[in-house]
C-alpha cells in the first residue's frame, strides 16, 4: 500500500507492505539507520522517534499508521546540541544512544513537563546497559540550561 | 488492511462476516504478536487511527468521555482529569513508559482484557461504562460486568468500542497501587484501585483472578463498617473474591498476601472500622 508522510520536515511517499513496521521502513526503505532495534517489543526505547511530536517506539508502529503524520528521527537532531550529554558520559557503547537522545531532546523542548515529572520518569522507557543512567540524567540537566536540541 | 475514516465505515467493515477482523488502535498490544506476512492471514485488519471522531477527551455535566483513541498521555496532559479522576493519571503514568503512554489507548487496554491491566482497574473503580457501536446500534455495558472469563467479554466481534464513559462524582477516598518488578516497563504482580463516593465502596483488584475484578466481599465488609483489626481480617473476605495463581511474574501466596496488605494499610485511618 502507498503511504505518504512528513519525514524530518520533508514529504515522502512510498509503497510498503501492510505488515511493515515504521522502524524497518525507516532503516531499510528510507536508509535512515540511526534508529536502532534493541528488543523489537517496545521495552528498550532504542527505536524511539517522534510521531506528531511525541516519542513512540517505532518497532511498535505499523508504517501505514504514519500516513498523513509527522515523523522525526535521530537524523533530525543537530549533533552540536549534544555536547553536554557527551561530556557527562551519557553514552558509552552507543546502542541505546539514538533513542536516549530522542527522548532527552523531547524533554528539553518541553521543560514544562518537569513540573509534574522527573527526568528519570520520562526517561524510563530508554534502557541502557552501560552508563548506569546518572550520566544521562546529568547530561539532560546540564543541557537544559544550554538551550534547545 | 482496511482504513476507515468514520465510525459507520468501521462498523460496516466489522459486519462483513468471515473471521473476526483485528482492530488496531495504538498497536502496542497488537504489534507485539505481529505476523510478518499479513496477506497469509485469514482475517482482515481494521486500522482505527484514521477515525478522527474517536480521538480525545470530552466532558459533560455528569461524565467524562474518553474516545476510543484517547491515550494514556492524553489523560496525563489534561489537568482537569488529574483534579477529578486522579487515579486515571496515576495508572496512566505507570503504564510502560512515555513511548507506550503516547500510543496506548484506554479502549485497547479494555479489549486486550489482560487480568494484569492497569487502565482497567482504575476505570472500574470509577464505575466506567463501555460504549459500543455496530451496524445494529449502540450498546453500553458497565465495565464491572464486561468480562465473563479469561480474555472473554461481552463484546461481539462486530462491535466497535467507541468510547469509555466515566460518571463524575465526588470521591473522598481513592488510591491506586501497582506492584511490579520495577517501577517502569513492568506488568503488575498485583494491582489495586480503591474508591469511595456516594455510590459506595469500590475495591478492584488486578492480577489475582482471570479478569480484573471487583472484590465484592471486601466491599461488603466496608459498607457494613465491620471492625477490621488485622491483615488477616481482610484475607478472610478477600478469599471469596480472588483466585490468584502461580505464574512467571509471581505466586498465588505472594499475591494474596500483598493485596490484603495493600487494602489494610491503604484503608487504616481512612475507613471507619479499620484499626
Ligand atoms: C513495552 C510495553 C509495556 C506495556 N506496559 C503496560 C502496563 O504497564 N500496563 C498495562 O496495562 N498495559 C501495558 N502494555 C499493554 C498495552 O500498552 C496496553 O494494553 C494498551 O492500553 C493497549 O492499547 P492500544 O491502543 O495500543 O491497543 P491495540 O494494540 O491497538 O489493541 C489492543 C486490543 O484491543 C482491540 N481494540 C483496540 N481498540 C478497539 C476498539 N475501539 N474497539 C474494539 N476493540 C479494540 C484490538 O483489536 C486488540 O485486541 C504494555 C505494552 C508494551 C508493548
Ligand atoms: S526496539 Fe523498539 S523498543 Fe526496543
Ligand atoms: S551506552 Fe551502551 S546501552 Fe547505553
Short mmCIF file of C-alpha atoms and ligand atoms in Angstrom, two decimals:
data_model
loop_
_atom_site.label_atom_id
_atom_site.label_comp_id
_atom_site.label_asym_id
_atom_site.label_seq_id
_atom_site.Cartn_x
_atom_site.Cartn_y
_atom_site.Cartn_z
CA UNK A 1 0.00 0.00 0.00
CA UNK A 2 1.11 3.59 -0.61
CA UNK A 3 1.92 5.67 2.44
CA UNK A 4 2.78 9.39 2.48
CA UNK A 5 4.01 11.32 5.49
CA UNK A 6 6.39 14.07 6.54
CA UNK A 7 9.83 12.77 7.46
CA UNK A 8 12.24 15.17 9.15
CA UNK A 9 10.41 18.08 7.56
CA UNK A 10 10.25 16.66 4.01
CA UNK A 11 7.34 14.94 2.29
CA UNK A 12 7.93 11.25 1.50
CA UNK A 13 5.69 8.78 -0.27
CA UNK A 14 6.44 5.12 -0.76
CA UNK A 15 4.94 1.70 -1.37
CA UNK A 16 5.11 -0.51 1.75
CA UNK A 17 3.95 -3.95 2.77
CA UNK A 18 0.95 -3.63 5.15
CA UNK A 19 2.91 -5.56 7.79
CA UNK A 20 5.94 -3.23 7.66
CA UNK A 21 6.97 -1.65 10.95
CA UNK A 22 7.98 2.01 10.87
CA UNK A 23 11.43 1.05 12.23
CA UNK A 24 12.10 -1.20 9.21
CA UNK A 25 10.70 1.30 6.73
CA UNK A 26 12.99 3.99 8.12
CA UNK A 27 16.06 1.77 8.17
CA UNK A 28 15.67 -0.38 5.09
CA UNK A 29 13.43 1.54 2.68
CA UNK A 30 14.49 5.08 3.54
CA UNK A 31 18.11 4.47 4.55
CA UNK A 32 17.84 6.19 7.94
CA UNK A 33 19.74 3.69 10.04
CA UNK A 34 20.13 5.89 13.13
CA UNK A 35 17.10 4.36 14.88
CA UNK A 36 18.15 1.01 16.36
CA UNK A 37 16.32 -2.21 17.11
CA UNK A 38 17.11 -3.39 20.63
CA UNK A 39 14.18 -5.59 21.54
CA UNK A 40 11.50 -5.23 18.88
CA UNK A 41 8.78 -5.26 21.52
CA UNK A 42 8.51 -1.81 22.98
CA UNK A 43 10.68 -2.34 26.06
CA UNK A 44 14.04 -0.70 25.35
CA UNK A 45 13.39 2.57 23.50
CA UNK A 46 16.39 2.24 21.13
CA UNK A 47 13.97 2.77 18.23
CA UNK A 48 12.40 5.97 19.63
CA UNK A 49 11.20 8.51 17.03
CA UNK A 50 8.63 11.31 17.24
CA UNK A 51 5.19 10.76 15.76
CA UNK A 52 3.35 14.07 15.59
CA UNK A 53 5.85 15.40 18.12
CA UNK A 54 5.53 12.65 20.75
CA UNK A 55 8.13 9.96 21.43
CA UNK A 56 7.00 6.50 20.29
CA UNK A 57 8.70 3.14 19.79
CA UNK A 58 8.96 2.80 16.00
CA UNK A 59 9.15 -1.00 16.37
CA UNK A 60 5.51 -0.90 17.52
CA UNK A 61 4.19 1.45 14.84
CA UNK A 62 2.85 -0.16 11.68
CA UNK A 63 4.14 2.07 8.87
CA UNK A 64 0.66 2.62 7.47
CA UNK A 65 -0.26 4.41 10.71
CA UNK A 66 2.25 7.13 9.82
CA UNK A 67 0.14 8.19 6.83
CA UNK A 68 -0.54 11.90 6.88
CA UNK A 69 1.55 12.35 10.03
CA UNK A 70 4.84 13.92 11.03
CA UNK A 71 7.77 11.59 11.74
CA UNK A 72 11.10 12.83 13.12
CA UNK A 73 14.14 10.65 13.65
CA UNK A 74 17.56 10.97 15.28
CA UNK A 75 18.86 12.21 11.91
CA UNK A 76 16.91 15.44 12.52
CA UNK A 77 18.86 16.30 15.68
CA UNK A 78 21.78 18.73 15.45
CA UNK A 79 24.85 16.89 16.83
CA UNK A 80 26.27 20.17 18.10
CA UNK A 81 23.40 20.36 20.59
CA UNK A 82 24.58 17.17 22.28
CA UNK A 83 27.88 18.41 23.68
CA UNK A 84 26.66 18.47 27.28
CA UNK A 85 25.48 14.87 27.05
CA UNK A 86 28.78 13.69 25.60
CA UNK A 87 30.71 15.47 28.34
CA UNK A 88 28.58 13.98 31.14
CA UNK A 89 29.14 10.41 29.95
CA UNK A 90 25.61 9.87 28.68
CA UNK A 91 26.91 7.47 26.05
CA UNK A 92 29.30 4.53 26.15
CA UNK A 93 28.70 1.66 23.72
CA UNK A 94 26.09 3.80 21.95
CA UNK A 95 23.46 1.13 21.31
CA UNK A 96 20.82 2.99 23.32
CA UNK A 97 22.04 6.48 22.43
CA UNK A 98 19.83 7.38 19.45
CA UNK A 99 16.75 6.56 21.50
CA UNK A 100 18.07 8.24 24.63
CA UNK A 101 18.84 11.39 22.66
CA UNK A 102 15.35 11.46 21.13
CA UNK A 103 13.61 11.27 24.50
CA UNK A 104 16.11 13.66 26.09
CA UNK A 105 15.62 16.25 23.32
CA UNK A 106 11.85 15.94 23.59
CA UNK A 107 12.17 16.67 27.30
CA UNK A 108 14.47 19.60 26.59
CA UNK A 109 11.87 21.02 24.21
CA UNK A 110 9.15 20.61 26.87
CA UNK A 111 10.69 21.84 30.12
CA UNK A 112 7.15 22.32 31.48
CA UNK A 113 6.97 18.54 31.88
CA UNK A 114 9.48 18.79 34.70
CA UNK A 115 6.85 20.47 36.89
CA UNK A 116 4.92 17.18 37.02
CA UNK A 117 7.55 14.54 36.17
CA UNK A 118 11.18 13.86 36.97
CA UNK A 119 13.68 13.40 34.14
CA UNK A 120 14.14 9.82 35.34
CA UNK A 121 10.44 9.02 34.99
CA UNK A 122 10.34 10.46 31.46
CA UNK A 123 13.50 8.54 30.51
CA UNK A 124 12.25 5.23 31.95
CA UNK A 125 11.44 3.83 28.50
CA UNK A 126 15.07 4.05 27.36
CA UNK A 127 17.09 1.18 28.75
CA UNK A 128 20.88 1.48 28.92
CA UNK A 129 23.23 -1.31 29.94
CA UNK A 130 26.36 0.83 30.18
CA UNK A 131 26.02 4.23 31.81
CA UNK A 132 24.06 3.47 34.96
CA UNK A 133 21.81 6.38 33.90
CA UNK A 134 23.48 9.04 36.06
CA UNK A 135 25.46 10.33 33.07
CA UNK A 136 22.24 10.54 31.06
CA UNK A 137 20.33 12.42 33.74
CA UNK A 138 23.28 14.76 34.43
CA UNK A 139 23.62 15.42 30.70
CA UNK A 140 19.94 16.30 30.41
CA UNK A 141 20.15 18.67 33.37
CA UNK A 142 23.28 20.35 32.01
CA UNK A 143 21.85 20.68 28.52
CA UNK A 144 18.50 22.05 29.76
CA UNK A 145 20.46 25.10 30.83
CA UNK A 146 22.13 25.46 27.46
CA UNK A 147 19.01 25.56 25.31
CA UNK A 148 17.30 23.58 22.62
CA UNK A 149 18.07 20.40 20.69
CA UNK B 1 -5.68 -3.80 5.67
CA UNK B 2 -8.79 -1.68 5.94
CA UNK B 3 -8.52 2.02 6.77
CA UNK B 4 -11.91 3.51 7.67
CA UNK B 5 -12.25 7.24 8.38
CA UNK B 6 -15.68 7.18 10.04
CA UNK B 7 -17.34 5.06 12.73
CA UNK B 8 -20.05 3.98 10.27
CA UNK B 9 -17.45 2.75 7.81
CA UNK B 10 -15.60 0.87 10.55
CA UNK B 11 -18.85 -0.79 11.72
CA UNK B 12 -19.70 -1.80 8.19
CA UNK B 13 -16.25 -3.43 7.83
CA UNK B 14 -16.75 -5.32 11.10
CA UNK B 15 -20.12 -6.67 9.96
CA UNK B 16 -18.84 -8.30 6.74
CA UNK B 17 -18.74 -11.84 8.15
CA UNK B 18 -15.89 -14.35 7.94
CA UNK B 19 -13.13 -14.49 10.55
CA UNK B 20 -13.42 -11.71 13.13
CA UNK B 21 -11.24 -8.80 11.99
CA UNK B 22 -8.48 -7.48 14.25
CA UNK B 23 -8.91 -3.83 15.18
CA UNK B 24 -5.78 -1.73 15.58
CA UNK B 25 -5.67 1.39 17.75
CA UNK B 26 -2.29 2.29 19.33
CA UNK B 27 -0.93 -1.13 18.28
CA UNK B 28 1.08 -1.59 21.50
CA UNK B 29 -0.57 -4.95 22.14
CA UNK B 30 -1.30 -5.96 18.55
CA UNK B 31 2.24 -5.34 17.23
CA UNK B 32 3.90 -7.48 19.87
CA UNK B 33 2.44 -10.53 18.10
CA UNK B 34 2.53 -9.02 14.63
CA UNK B 35 2.60 -11.50 11.74
CA UNK B 36 5.42 -10.87 9.27
CA UNK B 37 3.08 -11.62 6.41
CA UNK B 38 -0.39 -10.16 6.81
CA UNK B 39 -1.59 -11.43 3.46
CA UNK B 40 -1.19 -15.03 4.63
CA UNK B 41 -3.68 -14.42 7.44
CA UNK B 42 -7.31 -15.39 7.03
CA UNK B 43 -8.54 -12.23 8.72
CA UNK B 44 -8.87 -8.55 7.93
CA UNK B 45 -7.10 -5.86 9.92
CA UNK B 46 -9.02 -2.64 10.56
CA UNK B 47 -6.92 0.40 11.42
CA UNK B 48 -8.81 2.83 13.63
CA UNK B 49 -6.12 5.53 13.63
CA UNK B 50 -7.78 7.42 10.77
CA UNK B 51 -11.17 7.69 12.51
CA UNK B 52 -10.70 11.18 13.89
CA UNK B 53 -14.05 11.31 15.69
CA UNK B 54 -12.73 8.65 18.12
CA UNK B 55 -9.90 10.90 19.36
CA UNK B 56 -9.67 12.88 22.53
CA UNK B 57 -11.39 13.53 25.83
CA UNK B 58 -14.67 15.36 26.40
CA UNK B 59 -16.73 16.49 29.38
CA UNK B 60 -20.44 16.89 30.09
CA UNK B 61 -22.08 17.97 33.35
CA UNK B 62 -22.21 14.42 34.62
CA UNK B 63 -19.46 12.48 32.85
CA UNK B 64 -16.00 12.32 31.36
CA UNK B 65 -15.79 10.56 27.99
CA UNK B 66 -12.58 9.01 26.72
CA UNK B 67 -12.83 8.48 22.96
CA UNK B 68 -11.69 5.06 21.78
CA UNK B 69 -8.42 6.59 20.56
CA UNK B 70 -7.76 8.58 23.76
CA UNK B 71 -4.29 7.63 25.01
CA UNK B 72 -2.71 7.49 28.44
CA UNK B 73 -0.68 10.57 27.55
CA UNK B 74 -3.87 12.49 26.62
CA UNK B 75 -5.05 11.84 30.18
CA UNK B 76 -1.71 12.70 31.79
CA UNK B 77 -1.68 16.05 29.97
CA UNK B 78 -5.28 17.07 30.75
CA UNK B 79 -5.04 18.78 34.15
CA UNK B 80 -8.76 18.55 34.72
CA UNK B 81 -8.59 14.74 34.68
CA UNK B 82 -5.88 14.97 37.32
CA UNK B 83 -8.16 17.04 39.52
CA UNK B 84 -11.32 14.97 39.15
CA UNK B 85 -10.02 11.49 38.41
CA UNK B 86 -6.53 11.32 39.89
CA UNK B 87 -6.41 7.53 39.69
CA UNK B 88 -6.61 7.69 35.89
CA UNK B 89 -3.46 9.80 35.89
CA UNK B 90 -1.60 7.65 38.39
CA UNK B 91 -2.41 4.48 36.45
CA UNK B 92 -1.53 6.13 33.11
CA UNK B 93 1.87 7.19 34.43
CA UNK B 94 2.59 3.61 35.46
CA UNK B 95 1.79 2.06 32.08
CA UNK B 96 5.04 1.04 30.37
CA UNK B 97 6.91 4.30 29.80
CA UNK B 98 6.23 7.51 27.89
CA UNK B 99 6.70 5.82 24.48
CA UNK B 100 3.88 3.40 25.37
CA UNK B 101 1.71 6.05 27.08
CA UNK B 102 1.81 8.19 23.93
CA UNK B 103 0.36 5.36 21.82
CA UNK B 104 -1.61 3.02 24.09
CA UNK B 105 -5.36 3.64 24.40
CA UNK B 106 -7.77 3.02 27.28
CA UNK B 107 -10.15 1.20 24.93
CA UNK B 108 -7.30 -1.04 23.73
CA UNK B 109 -6.44 -1.84 27.34
CA UNK B 110 -10.07 -2.85 27.98
CA UNK B 111 -10.44 -5.06 24.90
CA UNK B 112 -6.99 -6.63 25.29
CA UNK B 113 -8.57 -7.93 28.51
CA UNK B 114 -5.38 -8.73 30.39
CA UNK B 115 -6.01 -9.61 34.05
CA UNK B 116 -2.88 -7.53 34.77
CA UNK B 117 -4.07 -4.37 33.00
CA UNK B 118 -3.51 -1.02 34.74
CA UNK B 119 -6.10 1.11 32.94
CA UNK B 120 -8.98 -1.28 33.61
CA UNK B 121 -8.89 -1.32 37.46
CA UNK B 122 -8.99 2.45 37.85
CA UNK B 123 -11.78 2.80 35.28
CA UNK B 124 -13.72 0.04 37.04
CA UNK B 125 -13.26 1.72 40.43
CA UNK B 126 -14.86 4.84 38.92
CA UNK B 127 -17.83 2.81 37.53
CA UNK B 128 -16.87 3.34 33.88
CA UNK B 129 -19.20 2.22 31.10
CA UNK B 130 -18.01 0.74 27.79
CA UNK B 131 -19.85 2.27 24.83
CA UNK B 132 -20.00 0.08 21.70
CA UNK B 133 -21.40 0.60 18.21
CA UNK B 134 -22.24 -1.85 15.46
CA UNK B 135 -24.35 -1.74 12.34
CA UNK B 136 -27.27 -2.81 14.53
CA UNK B 137 -26.96 0.01 17.06
CA UNK B 138 -25.38 1.25 20.27
CA UNK B 139 -24.85 -0.88 23.36
CA UNK B 140 -23.48 0.16 26.73
CA UNK B 141 -22.05 -2.29 29.24
CA UNK B 142 -20.72 -1.44 32.67
CA UNK B 143 -17.01 -2.28 32.82
CA UNK B 144 -17.57 -4.30 36.01
CA UNK B 145 -19.96 -6.52 34.02
CA UNK B 146 -17.92 -6.55 30.80
CA UNK B 147 -15.64 -9.54 31.47
CA UNK B 148 -17.07 -13.04 31.67
CA UNK B 149 -13.87 -15.12 31.82
CA UNK B 150 -10.19 -15.10 30.87
CA UNK B 151 -9.98 -12.78 27.83
CA UNK B 152 -13.74 -13.27 27.34
CA UNK B 153 -16.00 -10.28 27.28
CA UNK B 154 -19.46 -9.08 26.44
CA UNK B 155 -18.43 -7.66 23.10
CA UNK B 156 -19.43 -9.23 19.81
CA UNK B 157 -16.80 -9.27 17.09
CA UNK B 158 -18.88 -6.81 15.03
CA UNK B 159 -18.91 -4.28 17.85
CA UNK B 160 -16.54 -1.34 17.92
CA UNK B 161 -15.79 0.28 21.25
CA UNK B 162 -16.36 3.97 20.51
CA UNK B 163 -15.85 5.43 23.98
CA UNK B 164 -15.44 4.84 27.69
CA UNK B 165 -17.70 6.96 29.85
CA UNK B 166 -16.90 7.75 33.47
CA UNK B 167 -19.52 9.30 35.77
CA UNK B 168 -18.39 12.45 37.60
CA UNK B 169 -18.74 12.00 41.34
CA UNK B 170 -17.02 13.37 44.40
CA UNK B 171 -14.68 10.77 45.89
CA UNK B 172 -13.48 11.09 49.46
CA UNK B 173 -11.17 8.06 49.32
CA UNK B 174 -9.26 6.94 46.24
CA UNK B 175 -5.94 5.23 45.65
CA UNK B 176 -4.20 3.05 43.10
CA UNK B 177 -1.32 0.71 43.84
CA UNK B 178 0.71 -1.28 41.34
CA UNK B 179 3.28 -3.79 42.48
CA UNK B 180 5.69 -4.78 39.72
CA UNK B 181 9.27 -5.99 39.46
CA UNK B 182 10.39 -2.42 38.76
CA UNK B 183 8.75 0.98 38.54
CA UNK B 184 8.52 1.35 34.75
CA UNK B 185 8.07 -1.18 31.94
CA UNK B 186 6.69 -3.80 34.31
CA UNK B 187 3.49 -5.81 34.20
CA UNK B 188 1.82 -5.86 37.59
CA UNK B 189 2.15 -8.76 40.02
CA UNK B 190 -0.70 -7.20 41.98
CA UNK B 191 -2.84 -4.16 41.22
CA UNK B 192 -5.41 -2.41 43.42
CA UNK B 193 -7.76 0.51 42.85
CA UNK B 194 -10.00 1.71 45.68
CA UNK B 195 -12.58 4.50 45.50
CA UNK B 196 -15.38 5.69 47.76
CA UNK B 197 -18.19 8.01 46.70
CA UNK B 198 -21.93 8.43 47.27
CA UNK B 199 -22.27 5.26 45.19
CA UNK B 200 -20.39 3.26 47.83
CA UNK B 201 -17.07 1.45 48.05
CA UNK B 202 -15.25 0.06 45.03
CA UNK B 203 -12.33 -2.27 45.60
CA UNK B 204 -10.89 -3.52 42.30
CA UNK B 205 -8.01 -5.97 42.05
CA UNK B 206 -5.77 -6.89 39.12
CA UNK B 207 -3.53 -9.92 38.51
CA UNK B 208 -5.33 -12.05 41.09
CA UNK B 209 -8.08 -13.67 39.01
CA UNK B 210 -8.95 -14.49 35.39
CA UNK B 211 -10.04 -10.91 34.87
CA UNK B 212 -9.63 -7.60 36.62
CA UNK B 213 -12.49 -7.71 39.12
CA UNK B 214 -14.35 -6.01 41.92
CA UNK B 215 -13.80 -7.60 45.32
CA UNK B 216 -17.42 -7.62 46.41
CA UNK B 217 -16.92 -9.44 49.71
CA UNK B 218 -14.37 -6.83 50.77
CA UNK B 219 -16.65 -4.04 49.54
CA UNK B 220 -19.50 -5.52 51.62
CA UNK B 221 -17.31 -5.58 54.69
CA UNK B 222 -16.51 -1.89 54.16
CA UNK B 223 -20.14 -0.94 53.51
CA UNK B 224 -21.22 -2.59 56.75
CA UNK B 225 -18.43 -0.82 58.64
CA UNK B 226 -17.22 -4.12 60.09
CA UNK B 227 -14.32 -3.97 62.51
CA UNK B 228 -11.08 -4.84 60.71
CA UNK B 229 -8.21 -5.21 63.15
CA UNK B 230 -5.59 -7.04 61.11
CA UNK B 231 -4.48 -8.06 57.65
CA UNK B 232 -5.96 -11.46 58.46
CA UNK B 233 -9.46 -9.97 58.70
CA UNK B 234 -9.05 -8.68 55.13
CA UNK B 235 -7.75 -12.04 53.91
CA UNK B 236 -10.87 -13.91 55.00
CA UNK B 237 -13.11 -11.66 52.93
CA UNK B 238 -10.64 -11.45 50.06
CA UNK B 239 -10.57 -15.25 49.64
CA UNK B 240 -14.18 -15.11 48.47
CA UNK B 241 -13.22 -12.60 45.79
CA UNK B 242 -9.96 -13.69 44.22
CA UNK B 243 -8.31 -16.81 42.78
CA UNK B 244 -4.65 -15.95 42.28
CA UNK B 245 -2.26 -18.35 40.53
CA UNK B 246 1.48 -19.00 40.34
CA UNK B 247 2.97 -17.77 37.08
CA UNK B 248 6.16 -16.26 35.64
CA UNK B 249 5.64 -12.98 37.46
CA UNK B 250 4.65 -14.09 40.93
CA UNK B 251 3.00 -16.67 43.17
CA UNK B 252 -0.54 -17.08 44.45
CA UNK B 253 0.62 -16.79 48.07
CA UNK B 254 2.54 -13.57 47.42
CA UNK B 255 -0.35 -12.05 45.51
CA UNK B 256 -2.94 -12.73 48.18
CA UNK B 257 -0.71 -11.53 50.98
CA UNK B 258 0.39 -8.35 49.24
CA UNK B 259 -3.12 -7.46 48.07
CA UNK B 260 -4.52 -7.91 51.60
CA UNK B 261 -1.78 -5.69 53.00
CA UNK B 262 -2.32 -3.01 50.40
CA UNK B 263 -6.02 -2.95 51.28
CA UNK B 264 -5.45 -2.98 55.03
CA UNK B 265 -2.72 -0.35 55.14
CA UNK B 266 -4.44 1.79 52.50
CA UNK B 267 -7.67 1.96 54.50
CA UNK B 268 -6.34 2.09 58.03
CA UNK B 269 -7.07 5.52 59.44
CA UNK B 270 -9.28 6.24 56.43
CA UNK B 271 -12.16 3.81 56.68
CA UNK B 272 -14.22 3.64 59.88
CA UNK B 273 -13.90 0.18 61.35
CA UNK B 274 -10.22 -0.25 60.43
CA UNK B 275 -7.84 -0.16 63.36
C1 LIG C 1 6.54 -2.40 26.40
C2 LIG C 1 5.08 -2.46 26.79
C3 LIG C 1 4.72 -2.13 28.07
C4 LIG C 1 3.38 -2.18 28.46
N1 LIG C 1 3.08 -1.85 29.74
C5 LIG C 1 1.81 -1.94 30.16
C6 LIG C 1 1.48 -1.62 31.51
O1 LIG C 1 2.34 -1.26 32.32
N2 LIG C 1 0.17 -1.72 31.89
C7 LIG C 1 -0.81 -2.11 31.01
O2 LIG C 1 -1.97 -2.17 31.40
N3 LIG C 1 -0.52 -2.42 29.73
C8 LIG C 1 0.76 -2.34 29.28
N4 LIG C 1 1.06 -2.67 27.99
C9 LIG C 1 -0.01 -3.14 27.09
C10 LIG C 1 -0.64 -2.08 26.19
O3 LIG C 1 0.21 -0.97 26.02
C11 LIG C 1 -1.98 -1.57 26.73
O4 LIG C 1 -2.86 -2.66 26.92
C12 LIG C 1 -2.63 -0.54 25.80
O5 LIG C 1 -3.64 0.13 26.50
C13 LIG C 1 -3.22 -1.14 24.55
O6 LIG C 1 -3.79 -0.10 23.76
P1 LIG C 1 -3.52 0.03 22.19
O7 LIG C 1 -4.31 1.17 21.71
O8 LIG C 1 -2.06 0.06 21.92
O9 LIG C 1 -4.15 -1.35 21.71
P2 LIG C 1 -4.01 -2.20 20.38
O10 LIG C 1 -2.76 -3.00 20.43
O11 LIG C 1 -4.24 -1.36 19.18
O12 LIG C 1 -5.27 -3.13 20.61
C14 LIG C 1 -5.39 -3.98 21.75
C15 LIG C 1 -6.63 -4.87 21.61
O13 LIG C 1 -7.81 -4.10 21.66
C16 LIG C 1 -8.56 -4.22 20.46
N5 LIG C 1 -9.11 -2.90 20.22
C17 LIG C 1 -8.43 -1.71 20.22
N6 LIG C 1 -9.28 -0.68 20.08
C18 LIG C 1 -10.52 -1.19 19.99
C19 LIG C 1 -11.82 -0.62 19.85
N7 LIG C 1 -12.00 0.71 19.75
N8 LIG C 1 -12.90 -1.45 19.78
C20 LIG C 1 -12.73 -2.79 19.89
N9 LIG C 1 -11.52 -3.39 20.04
C21 LIG C 1 -10.43 -2.60 20.08
C22 LIG C 1 -7.59 -4.72 19.44
O14 LIG C 1 -8.19 -5.43 18.41
C23 LIG C 1 -6.69 -5.60 20.30
O15 LIG C 1 -7.30 -6.83 20.53
C24 LIG C 1 2.39 -2.60 27.54
C25 LIG C 1 2.76 -2.93 26.23
C26 LIG C 1 4.09 -2.86 25.85
C27 LIG C 1 4.47 -3.22 24.45
S1 LIG C 2 13.44 -1.93 19.58
FE1 LIG C 2 11.67 -0.75 19.83
S2 LIG C 2 11.53 -0.56 21.98
FE2 LIG C 2 13.20 -1.92 21.76
S1 LIG C 3 25.56 3.29 26.20
FE1 LIG C 3 25.58 1.15 25.98
S2 LIG C 3 23.48 0.66 26.23
FE2 LIG C 3 23.53 2.72 26.73
#
